[in-house]
Coordinates of C-alpha atoms and ligand atoms in Angstrom, one line a residue:
M1 CA -6.1 -52.4 -189.7
A2 CA -3.6 -49.7 -190.1
Y3 CA 0.0 -51.0 -190.0
R4 CA 3.0 -49.0 -188.5
V5 CA 4.9 -50.8 -191.2
P6 CA 2.7 -51.7 -194.4
F7 CA 3.8 -54.3 -196.7
V8 CA 3.6 -51.5 -199.3
D9 CA 2.2 -47.9 -199.2
P10 CA 0.4 -46.8 -202.4
C11 CA -0.5 -43.4 -200.7
E12 CA 3.1 -42.4 -200.1
H13 CA 3.9 -43.8 -203.5
Y14 CA 1.6 -41.5 -205.1
R15 CA 2.4 -38.5 -202.8
R16 CA 6.2 -38.6 -203.9
L17 CA 5.3 -38.8 -207.7
K18 CA 2.1 -36.7 -207.6
T19 CA 3.4 -33.8 -209.9
E20 CA 4.8 -36.0 -212.4
I21 CA 1.9 -38.5 -212.4
D22 CA -0.8 -35.7 -212.5
L23 CA 0.6 -34.0 -215.3
A24 CA 0.9 -37.3 -217.3
I25 CA -2.6 -38.0 -216.7
T26 CA -3.9 -34.5 -217.4
D27 CA -1.8 -34.0 -220.5
T28 CA -3.0 -37.3 -222.0
L29 CA -6.6 -36.6 -221.2
A30 CA -6.4 -32.8 -222.7
K31 CA -5.0 -34.3 -226.0
G32 CA -7.8 -36.7 -225.9
D33 CA -5.3 -39.6 -226.3
L34 CA -7.2 -42.8 -225.0
V35 CA -6.5 -45.6 -227.2
L36 CA -3.4 -46.7 -229.1
R37 CA -1.6 -43.3 -229.2
K38 CA 2.1 -42.0 -229.0
Q39 CA 2.0 -42.4 -225.1
L40 CA 1.7 -46.2 -225.5
S41 CA 4.1 -46.4 -228.3
D42 CA 6.7 -44.4 -226.4
F43 CA 6.3 -46.6 -223.4
E44 CA 6.8 -49.7 -225.4
Q45 CA 10.0 -48.3 -227.0
H46 CA 11.4 -47.3 -223.5
L47 CA 10.4 -50.8 -222.2
A48 CA 12.0 -52.5 -225.0
D49 CA 15.2 -50.6 -224.7
F50 CA 15.2 -51.3 -220.8
V51 CA 14.9 -55.0 -221.3
G52 CA 17.2 -55.0 -224.2
V53 CA 14.9 -56.4 -226.9
K54 CA 13.5 -55.0 -230.3
Y55 CA 9.9 -55.1 -229.3
A56 CA 7.6 -54.3 -226.3
V57 CA 3.8 -54.8 -226.7
G58 CA 1.5 -53.4 -224.0
V59 CA -1.5 -55.5 -223.1
N60 CA -3.9 -55.3 -220.1
S61 CA -2.3 -58.0 -217.8
G62 CA 0.6 -60.4 -217.2
Y63 CA -1.9 -63.2 -217.7
H64 CA -2.6 -61.7 -221.3
A65 CA 1.2 -61.4 -221.9
L66 CA 1.6 -65.1 -221.0
Y67 CA -1.4 -66.3 -222.9
F68 CA -0.5 -64.5 -226.2
S69 CA 3.0 -65.6 -225.8
L70 CA 2.1 -69.3 -225.7
L71 CA -0.3 -68.8 -228.6
A72 CA 2.7 -67.2 -230.5
A73 CA 4.6 -70.3 -229.8
G74 CA 2.0 -72.4 -231.3
V75 CA 0.8 -74.0 -228.0
G76 CA -2.5 -75.7 -228.2
A77 CA -4.5 -78.8 -227.6
G78 CA -2.4 -82.0 -227.2
D79 CA 0.7 -80.0 -226.1
E80 CA 2.6 -80.0 -222.7
V81 CA 3.9 -76.9 -221.1
I82 CA 6.4 -77.2 -218.3
T83 CA 6.2 -74.7 -215.4
V84 CA 6.5 -74.6 -211.7
G85 CA 3.9 -75.5 -209.0
H86 CA 5.2 -72.4 -207.1
T87 CA 3.8 -69.6 -209.1
F88 CA 0.7 -67.3 -209.4
A89 CA -2.4 -69.1 -210.8
A90 CA -2.2 -66.9 -213.9
T91 CA 0.9 -68.8 -215.1
V92 CA -0.8 -72.1 -214.9
S93 CA -4.3 -70.7 -216.3
A94 CA -2.7 -69.2 -219.3
I95 CA -1.3 -72.6 -220.3
V96 CA -4.8 -74.3 -219.5
H97 CA -6.6 -71.8 -221.7
T98 CA -4.5 -72.6 -224.7
G99 CA -6.0 -76.2 -224.5
A100 CA -2.5 -77.6 -223.6
A101 CA -1.7 -79.5 -220.5
P102 CA 0.4 -77.9 -217.6
V103 CA 3.2 -80.1 -216.3
L104 CA 4.3 -78.8 -213.0
V105 CA 7.9 -79.4 -211.7
D106 CA 9.5 -78.7 -208.4
V107 CA 11.6 -75.6 -207.4
R108 CA 15.1 -75.3 -205.9
K109 CA 16.1 -73.6 -202.7
D110 CA 16.0 -70.1 -204.4
Y111 CA 12.1 -70.7 -205.3
N112 CA 12.9 -71.1 -208.9
I113 CA 12.5 -74.0 -211.5
D114 CA 14.9 -76.8 -210.9
P115 CA 16.5 -77.2 -214.5
E116 CA 17.0 -80.9 -213.8
E117 CA 13.4 -81.4 -213.1
F118 CA 12.5 -79.5 -216.2
Q119 CA 14.8 -81.7 -218.2
R120 CA 13.4 -84.9 -216.6
A121 CA 9.6 -83.8 -217.4
I122 CA 10.3 -83.3 -221.1
T123 CA 8.3 -85.7 -223.2
S124 CA 7.5 -85.9 -227.1
R125 CA 4.6 -83.5 -226.4
T126 CA 6.5 -80.8 -224.6
K127 CA 6.1 -77.6 -226.7
A128 CA 7.3 -75.0 -224.3
V129 CA 8.7 -74.0 -220.8
I130 CA 7.7 -71.2 -218.6
P131 CA 10.5 -70.5 -216.1
V132 CA 9.0 -68.1 -213.6
H133 CA 11.6 -65.6 -212.1
L134 CA 10.0 -65.4 -208.8
N135 CA 10.6 -62.7 -206.1
G136 CA 12.9 -60.6 -208.6
R137 CA 15.6 -63.4 -209.0
L138 CA 16.0 -65.0 -212.3
C139 CA 16.0 -68.5 -213.1
E140 CA 19.1 -70.4 -214.2
M141 CA 18.7 -69.1 -217.7
D142 CA 21.7 -70.5 -219.5
R143 CA 21.3 -74.0 -218.2
I144 CA 17.3 -73.7 -219.2
M145 CA 18.0 -72.3 -222.4
S146 CA 20.5 -74.9 -223.5
I147 CA 18.1 -77.7 -222.4
A148 CA 15.3 -76.2 -224.2
E149 CA 17.3 -75.5 -227.4
K150 CA 18.7 -79.2 -227.2
H151 CA 14.9 -80.4 -227.3
G152 CA 13.4 -77.8 -229.6
I153 CA 11.2 -76.3 -226.9
H154 CA 10.0 -72.7 -226.8
V155 CA 10.9 -70.7 -223.7
I156 CA 8.4 -68.0 -222.5
E157 CA 9.7 -66.2 -219.4
D158 CA 7.3 -65.2 -216.7
A159 CA 9.0 -62.3 -215.6
A160 CA 6.0 -60.6 -213.9
Q161 CA 8.0 -60.3 -210.7
A162 CA 11.5 -59.6 -212.3
L163 CA 11.7 -56.3 -214.3
A164 CA 15.3 -55.0 -214.0
A165 CA 16.6 -58.3 -212.7
S166 CA 19.3 -59.9 -214.7
F167 CA 21.5 -63.0 -214.9
K168 CA 25.1 -62.7 -216.1
G169 CA 24.3 -59.3 -217.3
Q170 CA 21.2 -60.2 -219.3
Q171 CA 17.8 -58.8 -218.4
A172 CA 14.7 -60.7 -217.4
G173 CA 12.3 -61.0 -220.5
S174 CA 15.2 -60.9 -222.9
F175 CA 16.3 -64.7 -223.1
G176 CA 13.3 -66.6 -224.5
L177 CA 10.9 -66.3 -227.5
A178 CA 8.9 -63.9 -225.2
G179 CA 9.2 -62.4 -221.9
C180 CA 6.0 -61.4 -220.0
F181 CA 5.6 -58.7 -217.6
S182 CA 2.8 -57.5 -215.2
F183 CA 2.2 -53.9 -214.1
Y184 CA -0.3 -54.9 -211.3
P185 CA -0.3 -51.9 -209.1
F186 CA 2.2 -53.6 -206.4
K187 CA 4.8 -54.8 -208.9
S188 CA 8.1 -52.9 -208.9
L189 CA 6.7 -51.0 -212.0
G190 CA 3.2 -50.9 -211.2
G191 CA 0.4 -49.1 -212.8
L192 CA -3.1 -47.6 -212.0
G193 CA -4.7 -51.0 -212.3
D194 CA -4.1 -54.0 -214.4
G195 CA -1.4 -53.9 -217.2
G196 CA 1.2 -56.1 -218.9
A197 CA 3.6 -56.4 -221.6
V198 CA 5.1 -58.9 -224.1
T199 CA 8.8 -58.3 -224.8
T200 CA 10.5 -60.2 -227.8
N201 CA 13.2 -60.0 -230.6
D202 CA 10.9 -62.0 -232.9
P203 CA 8.8 -59.7 -235.1
K204 CA 6.2 -62.4 -235.7
V205 CA 5.6 -62.7 -232.0
A206 CA 5.4 -58.9 -231.6
R207 CA 2.9 -58.7 -234.5
L208 CA 0.7 -61.5 -233.2
A209 CA 0.5 -60.0 -229.8
T210 CA -0.4 -56.6 -231.3
L211 CA -3.1 -58.0 -233.2
L212 CA -4.5 -60.3 -230.6
R213 CA -4.7 -57.5 -228.0
F214 CA -7.0 -55.6 -230.4
N215 CA -9.7 -58.1 -231.5
G216 CA -7.3 -59.5 -234.2
E217 CA -7.6 -56.2 -236.2
D218 CA -4.5 -54.7 -238.2
R219 CA -5.1 -51.1 -237.5
Q220 CA -3.3 -49.9 -240.7
T221 CA -5.6 -51.9 -243.1
G222 CA -8.8 -52.6 -241.0
E223 CA -8.3 -56.2 -241.9
F224 CA -9.3 -58.7 -238.9
H225 CA -6.7 -61.6 -239.1
Y226 CA -7.8 -63.6 -235.9
H227 CA -10.6 -63.9 -233.4
G228 CA -8.8 -61.8 -230.9
Y229 CA -9.3 -60.2 -227.5
T230 CA -10.1 -56.9 -226.0
A231 CA -6.8 -56.7 -224.2
L232 CA -5.1 -53.3 -224.7
L233 CA -2.7 -51.5 -222.3
D234 CA -4.7 -48.2 -222.0
N235 CA -3.2 -45.1 -223.1
V236 CA -3.3 -43.2 -219.9
Q237 CA -1.9 -46.4 -218.0
A238 CA 1.2 -46.2 -220.5
A239 CA 1.7 -42.5 -219.8
V240 CA 1.9 -43.1 -216.0
L241 CA 4.0 -46.2 -216.6
D242 CA 6.3 -44.2 -218.7
V243 CA 6.8 -41.6 -215.9
K244 CA 7.5 -44.5 -213.4
L245 CA 10.0 -46.2 -215.7
R246 CA 12.3 -43.4 -215.4
H247 CA 12.5 -43.9 -211.6
L248 CA 12.8 -47.9 -211.7
R249 CA 16.5 -48.1 -211.5
G250 CA 16.6 -45.9 -208.4
W251 CA 13.8 -47.9 -206.9
I252 CA 15.5 -51.1 -207.4
E253 CA 18.7 -49.9 -205.9
H254 CA 16.6 -48.8 -202.8
R255 CA 15.1 -52.3 -202.6
R256 CA 18.5 -53.8 -202.7
Q257 CA 19.6 -51.6 -199.8
I258 CA 16.7 -52.8 -197.8
A259 CA 17.6 -56.3 -198.8
R260 CA 21.1 -56.0 -197.5
L261 CA 19.7 -54.5 -194.2
Y262 CA 17.4 -57.3 -193.7
D263 CA 20.5 -59.8 -194.6
N264 CA 22.7 -58.0 -192.0
G265 CA 20.2 -57.9 -189.2
L266 CA 18.6 -61.4 -189.6
R267 CA 21.7 -63.6 -190.7
V268 CA 22.4 -64.1 -186.9
L269 CA 19.1 -66.2 -186.6
P270 CA 19.9 -69.9 -187.6
Q271 CA 16.2 -70.7 -187.6
L272 CA 15.7 -68.4 -190.6
T273 CA 16.6 -69.0 -194.3
L274 CA 17.3 -65.8 -196.1
P275 CA 17.4 -65.0 -199.7
N276 CA 21.0 -64.0 -199.4
Y277 CA 22.5 -66.1 -202.3
A278 CA 25.7 -64.0 -202.6
N279 CA 26.2 -65.2 -206.4
P280 CA 27.7 -62.4 -208.7
D281 CA 25.9 -64.1 -211.6
Y282 CA 22.5 -62.7 -210.4
Y283 CA 21.3 -59.2 -209.9
D284 CA 18.2 -59.5 -208.0
S285 CA 15.4 -56.8 -208.1
Y286 CA 13.5 -57.8 -204.8
Q287 CA 10.2 -57.8 -205.8
N288 CA 9.7 -59.6 -202.5
Y289 CA 12.1 -60.4 -199.7
V290 CA 11.2 -63.8 -198.6
I291 CA 12.3 -65.4 -195.5
R292 CA 11.6 -69.1 -194.5
T293 CA 11.1 -70.8 -191.1
E294 CA 9.1 -73.8 -189.8
R295 CA 7.5 -71.4 -187.4
R296 CA 6.2 -69.2 -190.1
D297 CA 2.5 -68.9 -189.0
A298 CA 3.5 -68.0 -185.4
L299 CA 6.1 -65.3 -186.7
R300 CA 3.4 -64.0 -189.0
Q301 CA 1.1 -63.5 -186.1
H302 CA 4.0 -62.0 -183.9
L303 CA 4.5 -59.4 -186.7
K304 CA 0.9 -58.6 -187.1
D305 CA 0.6 -58.0 -183.4
A306 CA 3.4 -55.7 -183.6
G307 CA 1.8 -53.7 -186.4
I308 CA 4.0 -55.2 -189.3
E309 CA 2.2 -56.2 -192.5
T310 CA 3.4 -59.4 -194.2
L311 CA 2.3 -61.6 -197.2
V312 CA 2.3 -65.3 -197.9
H313 CA 3.0 -66.2 -201.5
W314 CA 1.2 -68.8 -201.4
G315 CA -0.3 -70.6 -198.5
K316 CA -0.9 -73.8 -200.3
P317 CA 0.4 -75.3 -203.7
M318 CA -1.8 -74.5 -206.7
W319 CA -2.8 -78.0 -207.2
E320 CA -4.5 -78.1 -203.7
H321 CA -6.9 -75.6 -205.1
A322 CA -9.5 -78.2 -206.2
G323 CA -11.3 -75.9 -208.7
L324 CA -8.1 -75.6 -210.7
R325 CA -8.1 -79.5 -211.4
L326 CA -4.4 -79.9 -211.6
G327 CA -4.1 -83.4 -210.0
N328 CA -1.4 -83.9 -207.6
P329 CA 2.2 -83.5 -209.1
N330 CA 3.5 -84.4 -205.7
L331 CA 6.4 -81.7 -205.5
P332 CA 8.0 -82.0 -202.0
E333 CA 10.0 -78.7 -202.0
T334 CA 7.1 -76.8 -203.3
E335 CA 4.9 -78.2 -200.6
S336 CA 7.4 -77.1 -197.7
V337 CA 7.9 -73.7 -199.4
C338 CA 4.2 -73.0 -199.2
R339 CA 4.3 -74.0 -195.4
E340 CA 7.3 -71.8 -194.6
V341 CA 7.7 -68.7 -196.6
I342 CA 6.8 -65.2 -195.5
S343 CA 7.4 -61.9 -197.3
V344 CA 8.1 -59.0 -195.2
P345 CA 7.7 -55.3 -196.0
M346 CA 9.6 -54.2 -199.3
S347 CA 8.8 -51.5 -201.6
A348 CA 10.4 -48.3 -203.0
E349 CA 8.7 -46.3 -200.1
T350 CA 9.8 -48.7 -197.2
T351 CA 12.3 -46.7 -195.0
I352 CA 15.3 -47.8 -193.3
Q353 CA 13.5 -47.2 -190.0
Q354 CA 10.8 -49.4 -190.9
V355 CA 13.1 -52.2 -191.8
E356 CA 15.1 -51.6 -188.5
I357 CA 11.7 -52.1 -186.7
T358 CA 10.8 -55.3 -188.7
V359 CA 14.3 -56.8 -187.8
E360 CA 14.0 -56.0 -184.2
V361 CA 10.5 -57.7 -184.0
I362 CA 11.7 -60.7 -185.7
R363 CA 14.8 -61.0 -183.5
D364 CA 12.5 -60.6 -180.4
F365 CA 10.2 -63.5 -181.7
F366 CA 13.2 -65.9 -181.9
A367 CA 14.8 -64.7 -178.7
S368 CA 11.4 -65.4 -176.8
H369 CA 11.1 -68.6 -178.6
Q370 CA 14.5 -69.6 -177.4
L371 CA 13.7 -68.7 -173.8
D372 CA 10.5 -70.7 -174.0
A373 CA 12.4 -73.8 -175.3
L374 CA 15.1 -73.4 -172.5
S375 CA 12.5 -73.1 -169.8
E376 CA 10.6 -76.0 -171.2
S377 CA 13.8 -78.2 -171.1
L378 CA 14.6 -77.1 -167.5
V379 CA 11.0 -78.1 -166.4
R380 CA 11.5 -81.5 -168.1
S381 CA 15.0 -82.0 -166.5
T382 CA 13.9 -81.1 -163.0
A383 CA 10.5 -83.1 -163.2
Ligands
LIG401 C1 4.6 -64.8 -211.1 C2 3.5 -64.2 -211.7 N1 2.9 -64.6 -212.9 C3 2.0 -63.9 -213.4 C4 1.3 -62.9 -212.8 C5 0.0 -62.4 -213.8 O1 0.2 -60.9 -213.7 P1 -1.2 -60.2 -213.9 O2 -1.8 -60.2 -212.4 O3 -0.9 -58.9 -214.4 O4 -2.1 -61.0 -214.8 C6 1.7 -62.5 -211.6 C7 1.0 -61.3 -211.0 O5 0.6 -61.3 -209.8 C8 2.8 -63.0 -211.0 O6 3.3 -62.6 -209.8

């Protein structure tokens, strides 16, 4: 189905950057620079500078960034790793694949880990915590870092949705032992396919990720130090990501402008909860603009009928996917979030006019709902 307001618009994204992207690709191909070349090391340097850390190591996905970071933290069988139940499956799968047990805790009203729940879940087996900065908003990192430090727990940030977001002036991916990014095509910095990176100030973490991504081999000496993985960030991808990184600040400002338009247009609706947290400690990058209502499914259908594409992250908690065998951690806020949230169109290409249309259609939905409720109560009172 062709939407008049798509959730994201990859064709328009490419059209605007065509000259720069085509040049980056053809230049890389013409030089025969396919694996572990300058384009990759340049991008890694620029990403590290952007995040404000010493090292960035390109890998083939956000998943592998998480997995390698957990291995670097020494996580393995017999350990527990605390994270949220409201995240993408990859966060939890990375823990499971180390042999450790994921311990899922509840989120707060901003959809991010509740530091008090994190503290309560700590046991003698807890080795690490993965705060997930969902939707482009950071977790309360000062509180999380101080709890983790007190208990000797490693912090691995899942910053897959939060490149360029910050808390008290510090960038996502620069707080913990490692930060993990995804360049999946629809992320704020999206590649041509899968991609990711580990960011860190710790040379040992950077070295381990560098070896593990290339089957454990030290490229300088030819020595294989570990049984590793085939998990490189490809050179052509890195060249394109490097081009896009130069645009990222501008794109984030555009996303923030869209968020303000949504805030202003929708705050009159008491039935909706908006991500309008108005706290100067946070600089949100709005990977998603998430609204929350008990009438989520009806609103989503109404938007679809009006040609507006939306997404639901995620329709049911991870532990309700029986194949993941996560038991039932019983997290009430996560359960209601899964029933009630909907993400509306938000990207660097989304236009002001498209936002205005979306706002109008959402307001129509609640206005007609109010009329329905009014006429129902009139019928009841006259019966
Ligand atoms: C919160 C979160 N964590 C982890 C990932 C995994 O990233 P990737 O798809 O690059 O493996 C994603 C990507 O969708 C994500 O949104």
